Coordinates of C-alpha atoms and ligand atoms in Angstrom, one line a residue:
M1 CA 32.9 -21.6 -6.6
T2 CA 34.6 -18.3 -5.3
K3 CA 32.3 -15.7 -4.0
K4 CA 31.7 -12.1 -6.1
T5 CA 33.1 -9.1 -4.5
A6 CA 33.0 -5.6 -5.4
T7 CA 35.9 -3.6 -4.8
L8 CA 35.7 0.2 -3.4
N9 CA 39.0 2.3 -3.4
L10 CA 39.1 5.0 -0.7
H11 CA 41.9 7.2 0.5
G12 CA 44.1 4.2 -1.8
K13 CA 42.9 1.5 0.3
D14 CA 41.1 -1.3 -1.3
Y15 CA 37.8 -2.6 0.5
D16 CA 36.0 -5.8 -1.1
L17 CA 32.5 -5.9 -0.5
P18 CA 30.8 -8.9 -1.1
V19 CA 28.5 -9.0 -4.0
L20 CA 24.8 -10.8 -3.1
E21 CA 23.1 -12.9 -5.6
P22 CA 19.0 -12.5 -5.6
T23 CA 17.0 -15.7 -7.1
I24 CA 16.2 -12.8 -9.7
G25 CA 16.9 -9.2 -10.1
P26 CA 19.9 -7.3 -9.8
E27 CA 22.8 -7.8 -7.7
V28 CA 23.0 -6.4 -4.5
I29 CA 26.5 -5.0 -2.7
D30 CA 26.3 -5.6 0.9
I31 CA 28.1 -2.8 2.8
R32 CA 27.5 -4.2 6.3
K33 CA 30.4 -4.0 7.5
L34 CA 31.7 -0.5 5.6
Y35 CA 31.2 1.5 8.3
G36 CA 33.4 -0.7 10.8
E37 CA 36.1 -1.4 8.1
A38 CA 36.1 2.1 6.5
D39 CA 34.5 4.4 8.4
V40 CA 32.0 5.5 6.0
F41 CA 29.0 5.9 5.1
T42 CA 26.7 5.1 2.2
F43 CA 24.4 8.0 1.2
D44 CA 21.0 7.8 -0.5
P45 CA 18.1 9.6 0.8
G46 CA 14.7 7.9 -1.0
F47 CA 16.3 4.7 -1.1
T48 CA 16.8 4.6 -4.9
S49 CA 19.6 2.1 -4.7
T50 CA 19.4 0.7 -1.3
A51 CA 18.0 -2.6 -0.6
A52 CA 17.0 -2.4 3.5
C53 CA 16.0 -6.2 3.7
E54 CA 16.1 -9.7 2.0
S55 CA 12.5 -10.8 1.3
T56 CA 10.9 -13.8 -0.3
I57 CA 7.4 -12.1 -1.1
T58 CA 6.9 -9.8 -3.8
Y59 CA 8.9 -9.4 -6.8
I60 CA 9.0 -6.0 -9.1
D61 CA 10.9 -5.6 -12.4
G62 CA 9.9 -2.5 -13.2
D63 CA 11.6 -2.4 -16.4
K64 CA 9.3 -5.3 -18.0
G65 CA 6.2 -4.1 -15.7
E66 CA 6.2 -7.4 -13.8
L67 CA 4.9 -8.3 -10.8
L68 CA 5.2 -11.0 -8.8
Y69 CA 3.5 -12.2 -5.5
R70 CA 5.9 -15.4 -4.4
G71 CA 6.9 -16.0 -8.1
Y72 CA 3.0 -15.9 -9.4
P73 CA 2.4 -13.2 -12.0
I74 CA 0.2 -10.9 -10.6
E75 CA -2.2 -11.0 -14.2
Q76 CA -2.4 -14.9 -14.0
L77 CA -3.7 -14.3 -10.0
A78 CA -6.1 -11.6 -11.0
D79 CA -7.7 -14.0 -13.4
K80 CA -7.8 -17.3 -11.5
S81 CA -7.2 -16.5 -7.8
S82 CA -9.1 -15.0 -5.2
Y83 CA -8.2 -11.9 -2.3
L84 CA -8.6 -14.3 0.4
E85 CA -6.4 -17.2 -1.9
T86 CA -3.7 -14.4 -2.7
C87 CA -3.5 -13.9 0.9
Y88 CA -3.0 -17.3 1.9
L89 CA 0.1 -17.2 -0.7
L90 CA 1.5 -14.1 0.6
L91 CA 1.1 -15.0 4.1
Y92 CA 2.6 -19.2 4.1
G93 CA 4.4 -18.8 0.8
D94 CA 2.7 -21.6 -1.4
L95 CA -1.0 -21.8 -3.1
P96 CA -3.0 -23.2 -0.4
T97 CA -4.5 -26.8 -0.9
G98 CA -8.4 -27.0 -1.0
N99 CA -8.4 -27.8 2.6
Q100 CA -6.1 -25.2 3.8
L101 CA -7.6 -22.8 1.9
K102 CA -11.1 -23.3 3.3
D103 CA -9.5 -23.5 7.0
F104 CA -8.0 -20.4 6.1
V105 CA -11.1 -18.9 4.8
Q106 CA -13.1 -20.3 8.0
R107 CA -10.2 -18.6 10.3
V108 CA -10.4 -15.2 8.6
T109 CA -14.2 -15.4 8.8
M110 CA -14.5 -16.0 12.3
H111 CA -12.9 -12.8 13.4
T112 CA -14.8 -10.2 11.4
M113 CA -16.4 -8.7 14.4
V114 CA -14.4 -6.4 16.8
H115 CA -15.1 -5.7 20.3
E116 CA -18.0 -3.7 21.0
Q117 CA -16.3 -0.9 23.0
M118 CA -14.7 -0.1 19.5
H119 CA -18.0 1.3 18.7
Y120 CA -17.7 3.8 21.7
L121 CA -14.2 4.4 20.3
Y122 CA -15.3 5.9 17.0
R123 CA -18.1 8.1 18.5
G124 CA -14.6 10.2 20.1
F125 CA -14.2 11.3 16.4
R126 CA -15.8 14.1 14.5
R127 CA -18.4 12.7 11.9
D128 CA -16.4 14.8 9.4
A129 CA -13.3 13.0 10.4
H130 CA -11.4 11.6 6.8
P131 CA -12.0 8.1 7.1
M132 CA -8.4 7.3 7.2
A133 CA -7.7 9.9 10.2
T134 CA -10.3 7.4 12.0
L135 CA -8.5 4.3 10.6
V136 CA -5.4 5.1 11.6
G137 CA -6.5 5.6 15.3
V138 CA -9.0 2.7 15.9
V139 CA -6.1 0.2 14.2
G140 CA -3.7 1.7 16.9
A141 CA -6.0 1.2 19.3
M142 CA -6.0 -2.5 18.3
S143 CA -3.5 -2.8 20.3
A144 CA -5.5 -1.6 23.6
F145 CA -8.1 -4.7 22.7
Y146 CA -6.5 -7.7 21.9
H147 CA -3.8 -8.1 24.7
D148 CA -3.8 -12.0 24.0
S149 CA -1.7 -11.1 20.5
L150 CA 0.8 -8.6 21.4
D151 CA 3.6 -11.2 22.2
I152 CA 5.7 -10.8 18.7
N153 CA 8.2 -13.2 20.4
D154 CA 5.3 -16.4 20.3
P155 CA 4.5 -16.8 17.1
W156 CA 1.1 -18.3 17.7
Q157 CA 0.1 -14.9 19.1
R158 CA 1.5 -13.1 15.6
E159 CA -0.3 -15.8 13.7
V160 CA -3.5 -14.8 15.3
A161 CA -2.3 -10.9 14.8
A162 CA -2.2 -11.5 11.1
I163 CA -5.9 -12.9 10.9
R164 CA -7.3 -10.4 13.1
L165 CA -5.9 -7.8 11.1
I166 CA -6.9 -9.2 7.6
A167 CA -10.4 -10.1 8.8
K168 CA -11.1 -6.7 11.1
L169 CA -9.8 -4.2 8.7
P170 CA -12.7 -4.3 6.6
T171 CA -15.2 -3.9 9.4
L172 CA -13.1 -1.2 11.1
A173 CA -13.0 0.5 7.3
A174 CA -16.8 0.0 6.8
M175 CA -17.4 1.4 10.1
A176 CA -15.3 4.9 9.6
Y177 CA -17.8 4.6 6.4
K178 CA -20.4 4.9 7.6
Y179 CA -19.9 7.0 10.9
S180 CA -18.8 9.7 8.5
I181 CA -22.1 9.3 6.9
G182 CA -24.2 9.2 10.1
Q183 CA -25.6 5.5 9.7
P184 CA -25.4 2.9 12.1
F185 CA -22.6 0.5 12.0
V186 CA -23.5 -2.8 10.5
Y187 CA -22.3 -5.6 11.5
P188 CA -20.4 -8.2 9.5
R189 CA -22.1 -10.9 8.0
N190 CA -20.7 -14.4 7.9
D191 CA -22.5 -16.0 5.2
L192 CA -20.9 -13.7 2.9
T193 CA -17.7 -14.2 0.7
Y194 CA -14.8 -11.3 2.2
A195 CA -15.6 -8.8 -0.3
A196 CA -19.4 -9.3 -0.3
N197 CA -19.1 -8.8 3.3
F198 CA -17.5 -5.3 2.9
L199 CA -19.6 -4.5 0.4
H200 CA -22.7 -4.9 2.9
M201 CA -21.3 -3.3 6.0
C202 CA -20.7 -0.3 3.7
F203 CA -23.9 -0.5 1.7
S204 CA -26.9 -1.4 4.2
V205 CA -29.0 0.0 6.3
P206 CA -31.7 -1.5 8.8
A207 CA -34.2 -0.4 7.1
E208 CA -34.1 -2.3 4.2
P209 CA -33.0 -5.6 2.6
Y210 CA -29.6 -5.4 0.4
K211 CA -28.5 -7.5 -1.7
V212 CA -24.2 -7.8 -2.9
D213 CA -24.2 -7.4 -7.1
P214 CA -21.9 -10.5 -7.8
V215 CA -20.3 -7.9 -10.8
L216 CA -19.9 -5.4 -7.8
S217 CA -18.2 -8.1 -5.4
K218 CA -16.0 -9.4 -8.1
A219 CA -14.7 -6.0 -9.1
M220 CA -14.4 -5.7 -5.4
D221 CA -12.0 -8.6 -5.0
L222 CA -9.9 -7.9 -7.6
I223 CA -9.0 -4.4 -6.1
F224 CA -8.3 -6.1 -3.1
L225 CA -6.3 -8.7 -5.1
L226 CA -4.2 -5.5 -6.9
H227 CA -3.1 -4.3 -3.9
A228 CA -2.1 -6.8 -1.6
D229 CA 1.7 -6.5 -1.6
H230 CA 4.0 -4.0 -3.5
E231 CA 7.6 -5.2 -1.8
Q232 CA 9.4 -2.8 -0.3
N233 CA 7.3 0.7 -0.6
A234 CA 7.1 3.3 1.2
S235 CA 4.1 2.4 3.9
T236 CA 5.9 -1.5 3.8
S237 CA 9.1 0.4 5.0
T238 CA 7.6 2.2 7.7
V239 CA 5.6 -1.2 9.2
R240 CA 9.0 -3.0 8.6
L241 CA 10.7 -0.3 10.6
A242 CA 8.1 0.2 13.0
G243 CA 8.5 -3.4 13.7
S244 CA 12.0 -3.7 14.1
S245 CA 11.9 -1.8 17.6
G246 CA 9.6 -4.9 18.6
A247 CA 6.2 -2.4 18.5
N248 CA 3.6 -5.0 18.5
P249 CA 1.7 -5.2 15.5
F250 CA -1.3 -3.6 15.5
A251 CA 1.0 -0.2 16.1
C252 CA 3.2 -1.0 12.9
I253 CA 0.2 -1.5 10.5
A254 CA -1.1 2.1 12.1
A255 CA 2.4 3.6 11.1
G256 CA 2.2 2.0 7.5
I257 CA -1.4 3.3 7.2
A258 CA -0.6 6.4 8.0
C259 CA 2.3 6.4 5.7
L260 CA 0.1 5.3 2.8
W261 CA -2.2 8.4 3.2
G262 CA 0.1 10.4 1.8
P263 CA -0.8 11.5 -2.1
A264 CA 2.5 10.7 -3.4
H265 CA 1.6 6.8 -2.1
G266 CA -1.8 5.3 -1.5
G267 CA -3.4 8.9 -1.6
A268 CA -3.1 9.1 -4.8
N269 CA -6.1 7.0 -5.5
Q270 CA -8.3 10.1 -4.5
A271 CA -6.4 12.6 -5.8
A272 CA -6.4 11.1 -9.3
L273 CA -10.4 10.7 -9.4
E274 CA -10.5 14.2 -8.1
M275 CA -8.3 15.4 -10.5
L276 CA -10.1 13.8 -13.5
R277 CA -13.2 15.6 -12.1
Q278 CA -11.3 18.7 -12.0
I279 CA -10.3 18.1 -15.5
G280 CA -14.4 17.5 -16.2
T281 CA -14.0 17.5 -20.0
V282 CA -11.8 16.1 -22.5
D283 CA -11.2 19.8 -24.3
R284 CA -9.8 20.7 -20.9
I285 CA -6.9 17.8 -21.3
P286 CA -4.3 20.3 -22.8
E287 CA -4.5 22.7 -19.9
F288 CA -3.7 20.2 -17.1
V289 CA -0.7 18.4 -19.3
A290 CA 0.7 22.1 -20.1
R291 CA 0.8 22.4 -15.9
A292 CA 2.2 19.3 -15.2
K293 CA 5.0 19.9 -17.4
D294 CA 5.9 23.2 -15.9
K295 CA 8.6 23.4 -13.5
N296 CA 7.2 26.2 -11.8
D297 CA 4.0 24.8 -11.1
P298 CA 4.0 22.1 -8.0
F299 CA 0.5 20.3 -10.2
R300 CA 1.3 16.8 -11.3
L301 CA -0.7 14.2 -13.2
M302 CA -1.9 12.2 -10.0
G303 CA -1.8 8.3 -10.9
F304 CA 1.1 8.7 -13.5
G305 CA 4.5 7.9 -13.1
H306 CA 5.9 5.0 -10.3
R307 CA 9.3 4.9 -8.4
V308 CA 9.6 1.4 -10.0
Y309 CA 7.8 1.0 -12.9
K310 CA 9.5 2.5 -15.9
N311 CA 7.5 0.7 -18.6
F312 CA 3.7 -0.4 -17.3
D313 CA 2.1 -1.0 -13.9
P314 CA 0.9 -4.4 -14.9
R315 CA -1.9 -3.6 -11.9
A316 CA -3.0 -0.7 -13.9
K317 CA -3.6 -2.6 -16.9
V318 CA -6.1 -5.3 -15.3
M319 CA -7.5 -2.2 -13.6
K320 CA -8.2 -0.9 -16.6
E321 CA -9.8 -3.6 -18.3
T322 CA -11.7 -4.2 -14.8
A323 CA -13.2 -0.4 -15.2
D324 CA -14.4 -1.3 -18.8
N325 CA -15.8 -4.4 -17.6
V326 CA -17.8 -2.9 -14.5
L327 CA -19.0 0.1 -16.4
G328 CA -20.0 -2.1 -19.2
L329 CA -22.2 -4.4 -17.0
L330 CA -23.4 -1.3 -14.8
G331 CA -24.2 0.7 -18.0
I332 CA -22.5 3.5 -17.1
E333 CA -19.7 3.2 -19.8
N334 CA -20.4 6.8 -21.5
N335 CA -18.8 8.1 -17.9
E336 CA -17.1 11.4 -18.4
T337 CA -14.6 10.4 -15.8
L338 CA -13.7 7.6 -17.7
R339 CA -13.8 9.5 -20.8
V340 CA -11.7 12.2 -19.4
A341 CA -9.4 9.4 -18.1
K342 CA -8.6 7.6 -21.5
E343 CA -8.1 10.7 -23.1
L344 CA -5.7 12.1 -21.0
E345 CA -4.0 8.7 -20.8
R346 CA -3.7 8.8 -24.6
I347 CA -2.4 12.0 -24.6
A348 CA -0.2 11.6 -21.8
L349 CA 1.7 8.3 -23.2
E350 CA 2.3 10.3 -26.6
D351 CA 3.8 13.5 -25.2
P352 CA 7.6 13.6 -25.2
Y353 CA 7.5 15.0 -21.5
F354 CA 6.0 11.6 -20.3
V355 CA 7.6 9.5 -22.9
E356 CA 11.0 10.8 -21.8
K357 CA 10.4 10.5 -18.0
K358 CA 9.0 7.2 -18.3
L359 CA 5.7 7.9 -16.7
Y360 CA 2.9 5.8 -17.0
P361 CA -0.5 5.7 -15.2
N362 CA -0.4 3.8 -11.9
V363 CA -2.8 1.6 -10.3
D364 CA -4.6 4.3 -9.2
F365 CA -5.1 5.8 -12.2
Y366 CA -8.2 3.6 -12.7
S367 CA -8.9 2.1 -9.5
G368 CA -11.1 5.3 -8.5
I369 CA -13.1 4.8 -11.7
I370 CA -14.1 1.3 -10.4
L371 CA -14.5 2.7 -6.9
E372 CA -17.1 5.2 -7.7
A373 CA -18.7 3.3 -10.1
I374 CA -19.2 0.9 -7.0
G375 CA -20.4 4.0 -4.9
F376 CA -18.0 5.3 -2.8
P377 CA -17.2 8.9 -2.1
T378 CA -13.3 9.3 -2.8
S379 CA -12.5 9.6 0.8
M380 CA -13.0 5.8 1.0
F381 CA -10.7 5.1 -1.6
T382 CA -7.4 5.2 0.2
P383 CA -8.8 3.1 3.3
I384 CA -9.7 0.5 0.8
F385 CA -5.9 0.5 -0.6
A386 CA -5.1 0.1 3.3
L387 CA -7.0 -2.7 3.9
S388 CA -6.0 -4.4 0.8
R389 CA -2.6 -4.2 1.4
T390 CA -2.8 -4.7 5.7
V391 CA -2.2 -8.6 4.1
G392 CA 1.4 -7.6 2.5
W393 CA 2.2 -5.0 5.4
I394 CA 1.8 -8.4 7.7
S395 CA 3.1 -10.9 5.7
Q396 CA 6.3 -8.5 5.7
W397 CA 6.0 -7.7 9.3
K398 CA 6.0 -11.4 10.0
E399 CA 9.3 -12.4 7.5
M400 CA 10.9 -9.8 9.1
I401 CA 10.4 -10.9 12.8
G402 CA 10.9 -14.2 11.6
E403 CA 14.5 -13.5 10.8
K404 CA 17.2 -14.5 13.3
N405 CA 19.6 -11.6 14.3
Q406 CA 16.8 -9.3 13.4
K407 CA 18.0 -5.8 13.9
I408 CA 16.5 -2.5 14.6
G409 CA 16.2 -0.4 11.7
R410 CA 18.8 2.5 12.0
P411 CA 19.8 4.6 9.4
R412 CA 22.6 7.2 9.3
Q413 CA 22.8 10.4 8.0
L414 CA 25.3 13.0 6.5
Y415 CA 25.7 15.6 8.9
V416 CA 25.4 19.0 7.5
G417 CA 24.6 21.2 10.5
P418 CA 26.7 23.9 12.6
Q419 CA 30.0 22.6 13.9
K420 CA 29.9 21.9 18.1
R421 CA 29.7 25.4 19.8
D422 CA 29.0 26.9 22.9
Y423 CA 25.8 28.1 24.2
I424 CA 25.3 31.6 24.6
D425 CA 23.4 33.1 27.6
L426 CA 20.3 34.6 26.6
R427 CA 21.3 38.2 27.8
H428 CA 24.2 37.9 25.2
R429 CA 21.8 36.7 22.0
Ligands
CMC1 N1 3.0 14.4 -13.4 C1 4.1 15.3 -13.7 N2 5.3 15.0 -13.8 C2 5.5 14.0 -13.0 C3 5.1 13.2 -12.4 C4 3.5 13.6 -12.5 N3 2.6 12.6 -12.4 N4 5.9 12.0 -11.6 C5 7.3 12.4 -11.5 N5 7.2 13.2 -12.6 C6 8.6 14.0 -13.2 C7 9.1 14.7 -12.1 O1 8.8 16.1 -11.7 C8 10.3 14.6 -12.3 O2 10.9 15.7 -13.3 P1 12.6 16.2 -13.2 O3 13.1 15.3 -13.4 O4 12.1 16.9 -14.4 O5 12.6 16.7 -12.1 C9 10.7 13.1 -12.9 O6 9.1 12.8 -13.3 C10 10.8 12.2 -11.9 O7 10.2 12.3 -10.8 P2 10.2 11.9 -9.3 O8 9.4 12.6 -8.1 O9 12.0 12.3 -8.9 O10 10.2 10.4 -9.0 P3 9.9 9.4 -7.9 O11 10.0 8.1 -8.2 O12 10.6 10.1 -6.8 O13 8.4 10.0 -7.7 C11 6.2 9.1 -7.9 C12 7.2 8.4 -8.0 C13 4.9 8.1 -7.5 C14 6.0 9.7 -6.6 C15 6.1 10.2 -8.5 O14 5.6 9.7 -10.1 C16 4.1 11.0 -8.2 O15 4.1 11.8 -7.4 N6 3.3 10.6 -9.3 C17 2.3 11.2 -8.9 C18 1.2 10.1 -7.3 C19 0.7 8.8 -8.1 O16 0.1 8.4 -9.0 N7 1.2 8.2 -6.8 C20 1.0 6.6 -7.1 C21 2.1 5.9 -7.1 S1 1.4 4.0 -7.5 C22 0.7 3.6 -5.8 C23 1.7 3.6 -4.8 O17 2.7 3.6 -4.5 O18 0.8 3.8 -3.6

């Protein structure tokens, strides 16, 4: 079979560019040799048309609103799987057998505690620090505590680092929360599930017994699962780029957390709930919709729109159903925020501006409502996204490090600055 090529004609000369075939999705034109052969770069700020790597982990079809983890539809995983089973799937490529899952859960569970010295590290932060600020710092500092899993060339150390990150992120996020509200840190309990243990570390206090509500831990597990990976989004690309230089895994995940914090990315869940609260009542929705459409107003409807999904975000569908169930089970279905959210969604989906631009509610639109019902303040929403996404980041990082001929990431640029010029002595300027 002859290999497909695309031809670029530049200055009267043809350049044949190989066309790569994915297992699903659009074909990819391989331009790796273009600069060497034709002395040109390609220009794609925001990477809207550029594949930066090969990956076998997650697939998104933005037009169909489809998300697959290792081939499995997110809806099936949300319905039938659990977060830790999904972590196994993302990390190792296939669903585990019963024994493999038991062994994996045991390995993660045995790593939930953090080095005791880390408690002192937290005490250096101001109490009113945003938990994301604390998390970026403490996750980066893991490389100062776990020296035996820093050698990226040793597959065993890479594996230990991955398990440590998945196991310790809930502990570190819960500690950031406890620190911010002036309560004592709560040690993990290994008799609880991953999600129940996180709720225990966030909400229990030494003065009283605390029983995790199974409805809430199920919802928590689902939120973790729905955020577990999302192919080459900004934070994952950040982790890959940081990792491409050979930086240790803890430093790379800290870089990913820093990127996730932005309101256009993971920070949108906090911003979305704050916006719903700011809108306050259903009658004020038209005012905010008008502001979102006004070119001269920087306001955007947070929790709406996505770079890839141009139909609907399948995670938002599951999240919406979960919000209904959780609030129903907690007896708070008359929540005003939920009413505003539903009405805003209805109005926006009928409005020509949102319809034409294909702006649909994304995962962050409904997750905040559930997290608030569970009892989290908005400042914890993005740390929860970060802990859920850690498995995706580390799976993508491991995939990249394991590649033969892995290269440092180094984009080129379209230089539009001054021409070469001579230095002018200070007294002549
Ligand atoms: N409200 C109002 N207008 C919007 C919105 C919005 N939420 N999102 C996009 N637009 C408009 C935008 O003004 C632009 O209009 P025009 O073509 O007239 O200039 C058009 O839609 C395309 O927007 P864009 O910013 O070029 O699209 P993008 O693919 O670069 O951005 C996005 C995607 C998610 C950053 C953007 O939709 C946004 O800022 N949404 C609000 C923040 C948000 O909810 N982020 C969470 C994303 S999902 C979870 C995650 O990734 O962490």
